[in-house]
GROMACS .gro file of C-alpha atoms in nm:
model
  279
    1UNK     CA    1   0.001   0.002   0.000
    2UNK     CA    2   0.116   0.355  -0.070
    3UNK     CA    3   0.185   0.566   0.241
    4UNK     CA    4  -0.052   0.846   0.328
    5UNK     CA    5   0.233   1.098   0.370
    6UNK     CA    6   0.346   1.278   0.050
    7UNK     CA    7   0.678   1.085   0.033
    8UNK     CA    8   0.826   0.983  -0.296
    9UNK     CA    9   0.731   0.632  -0.403
   10UNK     CA   10   1.042   0.425  -0.476
   11UNK     CA   11   0.850   0.148  -0.652
   12UNK     CA   12   0.919   0.152  -1.025
   13UNK     CA   13   0.619   0.156  -1.257
   14UNK     CA   14   0.560  -0.157  -1.454
   15UNK     CA   15   0.701  -0.110  -1.808
   16UNK     CA   16   0.404  -0.294  -1.961
   17UNK     CA   17   0.155  -0.080  -1.774
   18UNK     CA   18   0.329   0.248  -1.868
   19UNK     CA   19   0.365   0.135  -2.227
   20UNK     CA   20  -0.013   0.101  -2.252
   21UNK     CA   21  -0.064   0.435  -2.077
   22UNK     CA   22   0.169   0.644  -2.297
   23UNK     CA   23   0.052   0.469  -2.615
   24UNK     CA   24  -0.293   0.625  -2.568
   25UNK     CA   25  -0.198   0.985  -2.667
   26UNK     CA   26   0.026   0.860  -2.945
   27UNK     CA   27  -0.274   0.673  -3.092
   28UNK     CA   28  -0.492   0.980  -3.038
   29UNK     CA   29  -0.255   1.191  -3.251
   30UNK     CA   30  -0.345   0.991  -3.561
   31UNK     CA   31  -0.712   1.112  -3.573
   32UNK     CA   32  -0.622   1.441  -3.396
   33UNK     CA   33  -0.843   1.637  -3.636
   34UNK     CA   34  -1.145   1.440  -3.514
   35UNK     CA   35  -1.060   1.503  -3.151
   36UNK     CA   36  -1.017   1.875  -3.218
   37UNK     CA   37  -1.338   1.893  -3.416
   38UNK     CA   38  -1.531   1.736  -3.132
   39UNK     CA   39  -1.384   1.971  -2.876
   40UNK     CA   40  -1.452   2.282  -3.085
   41UNK     CA   41  -1.809   2.184  -3.162
   42UNK     CA   42  -1.891   2.076  -2.810
   43UNK     CA   43  -1.755   2.397  -2.651
   44UNK     CA   44  -1.913   2.621  -2.914
   45UNK     CA   45  -2.256   2.475  -2.852
   46UNK     CA   46  -2.252   2.550  -2.478
   47UNK     CA   47  -2.408   2.899  -2.520
   48UNK     CA   48  -2.687   2.754  -2.732
   49UNK     CA   49  -2.740   2.481  -2.474
   50UNK     CA   50  -2.768   2.740  -2.194
   51UNK     CA   51  -3.028   2.938  -2.400
   52UNK     CA   52  -3.228   2.626  -2.482
   53UNK     CA   53  -3.242   2.521  -2.117
   54UNK     CA   54  -3.389   2.859  -2.028
   55UNK     CA   55  -3.630   2.907  -2.316
   56UNK     CA   56  -3.726   2.558  -2.444
   57UNK     CA   57  -3.925   2.371  -2.183
   58UNK     CA   58  -3.967   2.043  -2.383
   59UNK     CA   59  -3.597   2.038  -2.445
   60UNK     CA   60  -3.526   2.101  -2.076
   61UNK     CA   61  -3.761   1.819  -1.974
   62UNK     CA   62  -3.586   1.566  -2.203
   63UNK     CA   63  -3.241   1.675  -2.086
   64UNK     CA   64  -3.341   1.641  -1.720
   65UNK     CA   65  -3.486   1.296  -1.782
   66UNK     CA   66  -3.160   1.185  -1.949
   67UNK     CA   67  -2.945   1.338  -1.678
   68UNK     CA   68  -3.141   1.159  -1.408
   69UNK     CA   69  -3.067   0.816  -1.557
   70UNK     CA   70  -2.839   0.601  -1.337
   71UNK     CA   71  -2.600   0.564  -1.630
   72UNK     CA   72  -2.520   0.936  -1.614
   73UNK     CA   73  -2.412   0.912  -1.248
   74UNK     CA   74  -2.568   1.252  -1.171
   75UNK     CA   75  -2.359   1.426  -1.434
   76UNK     CA   76  -2.528   1.696  -1.642
   77UNK     CA   77  -2.509   1.735  -2.018
   78UNK     CA   78  -2.251   2.013  -1.998
   79UNK     CA   79  -2.016   1.783  -1.809
   80UNK     CA   80  -2.036   1.522  -2.085
   81UNK     CA   81  -1.964   1.781  -2.349
   82UNK     CA   82  -1.644   1.910  -2.187
   83UNK     CA   83  -1.533   1.578  -2.036
   84UNK     CA   84  -1.325   1.457  -2.335
   85UNK     CA   85  -1.115   1.779  -2.341
   86UNK     CA   86  -1.078   1.772  -1.962
   87UNK     CA   87  -0.952   1.413  -1.981
   88UNK     CA   88  -0.689   1.507  -2.236
   89UNK     CA   89  -0.549   1.782  -2.013
   90UNK     CA   90  -0.561   1.553  -1.710
   91UNK     CA   91  -0.377   1.283  -1.901
   92UNK     CA   92  -0.086   1.517  -1.956
   93UNK     CA   93  -0.071   1.590  -1.583
   94UNK     CA   94  -0.068   1.218  -1.505
   95UNK     CA   95   0.209   1.148  -1.752
   96UNK     CA   96   0.423   1.437  -1.628
   97UNK     CA   97   0.387   1.312  -1.268
   98UNK     CA   98   0.484   0.959  -1.374
   99UNK     CA   99   0.787   1.100  -1.554
  100UNK     CA  100   0.889   1.305  -1.245
  101UNK     CA  101   0.885   0.986  -1.031
  102UNK     CA  102   1.062   0.768  -1.290
  103UNK     CA  103   1.441   0.716  -1.272
  104UNK     CA  104   1.623   0.892  -1.559
  105UNK     CA  105   1.778   0.566  -1.679
  106UNK     CA  106   1.446   0.385  -1.701
  107UNK     CA  107   1.349   0.232  -2.035
  108UNK     CA  108   1.007   0.402  -2.028
  109UNK     CA  109   1.141   0.763  -2.006
  110UNK     CA  110   1.160   0.811  -2.385
  111UNK     CA  111   0.810   0.677  -2.433
  112UNK     CA  112   0.667   0.903  -2.160
  113UNK     CA  113   0.834   1.209  -2.315
  114UNK     CA  114   0.690   1.115  -2.655
  115UNK     CA  115   0.347   1.076  -2.502
  116UNK     CA  116   0.362   1.411  -2.319
  117UNK     CA  117   0.462   1.579  -2.650
  118UNK     CA  118   0.172   1.410  -2.821
  119UNK     CA  119  -0.078   1.529  -2.558
  120UNK     CA  120   0.065   1.877  -2.581
  121UNK     CA  121   0.009   1.875  -2.958
  122UNK     CA  122  -0.352   1.765  -2.909
  123UNK     CA  123  -0.424   2.032  -2.649
  124UNK     CA  124  -0.267   2.313  -2.861
  125UNK     CA  125  -0.458   2.207  -3.170
  126UNK     CA  126  -0.783   2.180  -2.974
  127UNK     CA  127  -0.733   2.531  -2.835
  128UNK     CA  128  -0.663   2.665  -3.184
  129UNK     CA  129  -0.965   2.486  -3.326
  130UNK     CA  130  -1.193   2.625  -3.056
  131UNK     CA  131  -1.053   2.974  -3.112
  132UNK     CA  132  -1.112   2.953  -3.487
  133UNK     CA  133  -1.466   2.832  -3.430
  134UNK     CA  134  -1.545   3.118  -3.199
  135UNK     CA  135  -1.393   3.367  -3.441
  136UNK     CA  136  -1.612   3.234  -3.721
  137UNK     CA  137  -1.924   3.253  -3.503
  138UNK     CA  138  -1.838   3.613  -3.419
  139UNK     CA  139  -1.807   3.697  -3.790
  140UNK     CA  140  -2.143   3.534  -3.861
  141UNK     CA  141  -2.311   3.742  -3.595
  142UNK     CA  142  -2.142   4.062  -3.712
  143UNK     CA  143  -2.235   4.005  -4.075
  144UNK     CA  144  -2.604   3.992  -3.977
  145UNK     CA  145  -2.570   4.337  -3.822
  146UNK     CA  146  -2.382   4.496  -4.114
  147UNK     CA  147  -2.555   4.715  -4.374
  148UNK     CA  148  -2.350   4.766  -4.696
  149UNK     CA  149  -2.625   4.953  -4.880
  150UNK     CA  150  -2.410   5.268  -4.906
  151UNK     CA  151  -2.088   5.105  -5.016
  152UNK     CA  152  -1.983   4.807  -5.230
  153UNK     CA  153  -2.089   4.478  -5.070
  154UNK     CA  154  -1.810   4.300  -4.889
  155UNK     CA  155  -1.832   3.941  -4.767
  156UNK     CA  156  -1.739   3.968  -4.402
  157UNK     CA  157  -1.692   3.595  -4.340
  158UNK     CA  158  -1.351   3.502  -4.470
  159UNK     CA  159  -1.106   3.226  -4.387
  160UNK     CA  160  -0.837   3.352  -4.150
  161UNK     CA  161  -1.018   3.669  -4.057
  162UNK     CA  162  -1.083   3.766  -3.697
  163UNK     CA  163  -1.188   4.070  -3.498
  164UNK     CA  164  -0.900   4.253  -3.336
  165UNK     CA  165  -1.077   4.547  -3.177
  166UNK     CA  166  -1.403   4.741  -3.197
  167UNK     CA  167  -1.550   5.045  -3.038
  168UNK     CA  168  -1.736   5.370  -3.084
  169UNK     CA  169  -1.525   5.685  -3.122
  170UNK     CA  170  -1.615   6.044  -3.200
  171UNK     CA  171  -1.546   6.188  -3.542
  172UNK     CA  172  -1.434   6.552  -3.516
  173UNK     CA  173  -1.610   6.769  -3.773
  174UNK     CA  174  -1.464   7.113  -3.840
  175UNK     CA  175  -1.693   7.362  -4.017
  176UNK     CA  176  -1.646   7.726  -4.104
  177UNK     CA  177  -1.890   7.976  -3.955
  178UNK     CA  178  -2.131   8.126  -4.207
  179UNK     CA  179  -2.028   8.462  -4.340
  180UNK     CA  180  -1.662   8.381  -4.387
  181UNK     CA  181  -1.540   8.532  -4.060
  182UNK     CA  182  -1.238   8.302  -4.057
  183UNK     CA  183  -1.380   8.121  -3.760
  184UNK     CA  184  -1.466   7.757  -3.734
  185UNK     CA  185  -1.681   7.543  -3.511
  186UNK     CA  186  -1.620   7.188  -3.401
  187UNK     CA  187  -1.885   6.922  -3.375
  188UNK     CA  188  -1.874   6.548  -3.291
  189UNK     CA  189  -2.052   6.253  -3.439
  190UNK     CA  190  -2.039   5.895  -3.323
  191UNK     CA  191  -1.861   5.656  -3.556
  192UNK     CA  192  -1.801   5.285  -3.493
  193UNK     CA  193  -1.477   5.104  -3.584
  194UNK     CA  194  -1.449   4.732  -3.651
  195UNK     CA  195  -1.083   4.644  -3.681
  196UNK     CA  196  -1.008   4.300  -3.818
  197UNK     CA  197  -0.665   4.151  -3.883
  198UNK     CA  198  -0.706   4.226  -4.253
  199UNK     CA  199  -0.977   4.491  -4.269
  200UNK     CA  200  -1.100   4.816  -4.108
  201UNK     CA  201  -1.470   4.902  -4.119
  202UNK     CA  202  -1.616   5.245  -4.044
  203UNK     CA  203  -1.989   5.259  -3.970
  204UNK     CA  204  -2.256   5.431  -3.768
  205UNK     CA  205  -2.544   5.277  -3.578
  206UNK     CA  206  -2.888   5.305  -3.727
  207UNK     CA  207  -3.185   5.107  -3.590
  208UNK     CA  208  -2.970   4.846  -3.429
  209UNK     CA  209  -2.749   4.787  -3.735
  210UNK     CA  210  -2.409   4.908  -3.846
  211UNK     CA  211  -2.439   5.115  -4.163
  212UNK     CA  212  -2.098   5.085  -4.326
  213UNK     CA  213  -1.957   5.413  -4.456
  214UNK     CA  214  -1.609   5.302  -4.567
  215UNK     CA  215  -1.361   5.018  -4.540
  216UNK     CA  216  -1.002   4.940  -4.638
  217UNK     CA  217  -0.731   4.684  -4.588
  218UNK     CA  218  -0.444   4.740  -4.343
  219UNK     CA  219  -0.197   4.834  -4.615
  220UNK     CA  220  -0.421   5.128  -4.698
  221UNK     CA  221  -0.482   5.242  -4.343
  222UNK     CA  222  -0.263   5.456  -4.121
  223UNK     CA  223  -0.316   5.622  -3.785
  224UNK     CA  224  -0.099   5.901  -3.645
  225UNK     CA  225  -0.084   6.125  -3.349
  226UNK     CA  226  -0.232   6.472  -3.385
  227UNK     CA  227  -0.134   6.796  -3.212
  228UNK     CA  228  -0.492   6.875  -3.126
  229UNK     CA  229  -0.465   7.166  -2.885
  230UNK     CA  230  -0.275   7.411  -3.114
  231UNK     CA  231  -0.547   7.347  -3.372
  232UNK     CA  232  -0.830   7.406  -3.125
  233UNK     CA  233  -0.946   7.046  -3.147
  234UNK     CA  234  -1.043   6.810  -2.861
  235UNK     CA  235  -0.746   6.648  -2.694
  236UNK     CA  236  -0.690   6.271  -2.716
  237UNK     CA  237  -0.759   6.280  -3.092
  238UNK     CA  238  -0.571   6.115  -3.378
  239UNK     CA  239  -0.573   6.131  -3.759
  240UNK     CA  240  -0.693   5.832  -3.957
  241UNK     CA  241  -0.581   5.802  -4.318
  242UNK     CA  242  -0.763   5.565  -4.552
  243UNK     CA  243  -0.647   5.535  -4.912
  244UNK     CA  244  -0.803   5.279  -5.145
  245UNK     CA  245  -0.939   5.253  -5.499
  246UNK     CA  246  -1.225   5.499  -5.455
  247UNK     CA  247  -1.080   5.809  -5.292
  248UNK     CA  248  -0.830   5.885  -5.018
  249UNK     CA  249  -0.981   6.016  -4.698
  250UNK     CA  250  -0.847   6.152  -4.369
  251UNK     CA  251  -1.069   6.195  -4.062
  252UNK     CA  252  -1.002   6.306  -3.709
  253UNK     CA  253  -1.115   6.065  -3.441
  254UNK     CA  254  -1.152   6.156  -3.074
  255UNK     CA  255  -1.109   5.898  -2.796
  256UNK     CA  256  -1.227   5.914  -2.435
  257UNK     CA  257  -0.876   5.896  -2.278
  258UNK     CA  258  -0.506   5.874  -2.363
  259UNK     CA  259  -0.491   5.499  -2.301
  260UNK     CA  260  -0.765   5.434  -2.556
  261UNK     CA  261  -0.590   5.675  -2.795
  262UNK     CA  262  -0.261   5.483  -2.781
  263UNK     CA  263  -0.437   5.143  -2.811
  264UNK     CA  264  -0.619   5.247  -3.125
  265UNK     CA  265  -0.309   5.398  -3.288
  266UNK     CA  266  -0.104   5.084  -3.212
  267UNK     CA  267  -0.382   4.857  -3.342
  268UNK     CA  268  -0.446   5.041  -3.665
  269UNK     CA  269  -0.095   5.145  -3.767
  270UNK     CA  270   0.103   4.905  -3.986
  271UNK     CA  271   0.394   4.893  -3.744
  272UNK     CA  272   0.163   4.725  -3.492
  273UNK     CA  273   0.219   4.404  -3.683
  274UNK     CA  274  -0.133   4.353  -3.829
  275UNK     CA  275  -0.104   4.123  -4.123
  276UNK     CA  276  -0.323   4.066  -4.420
  277UNK     CA  277  -0.392   4.176  -4.769
  278UNK     CA  278  -0.586   4.458  -4.912
  279UNK     CA  279  -0.961   4.435  -4.875
   0.00000   0.00000   0.00000
């Protein structure tokens, strides 16, 4: 029997038992795409499951009846959906613990290291798959809210595209006073920015939708600091340049604070590392 105190166990693991254990993740790596697909689909359906449990009484009744079955051992449906991914991560912890308690000259060390690497590959690919799935779902929801009636239609759902940052800023409008008195007045209008890794959308809200006014790829977009006070403009403002096939534009955008100002400039400017082609 193993002692109850947390002392190191000197008993060597059976090579045959460990061989079977560390062969599991190696076998899993062969159909890794199926494992990742299951994990991404199961995790992405959790929000829909939560909504259905609250709004669909027949669905809730069926789920409760299934969950109450002795075979489920009092586990709910959500537990079964996330269980495979949880077991993969736990398997890595088990293998690492076995490796820590295994002599360095043991014949099973190489196999354990190979198994840990295999589990790590599965976990990384599952995380990437889940991330891509959520990014696609976000694009689908956004596309339903976009109105391209005033500009050329642009398919928003694209392979490899994801949302980097979004938010409502204030466009600074400078107008001359009537009568030509060499005076100007400044007004603000709300404008919403959707910055993707390969696209920048400018829009305004109208009846719950985003009416797109302009868009351009990152190679045609540039943001720069603006000396606002000497020009009589609101502080925490920056200049946004957009040059594409239609016509070059430059607008002044006002942010709520200096932190937001720097974040937007770093996100939009090419030197921030945003990659992608022209929209």
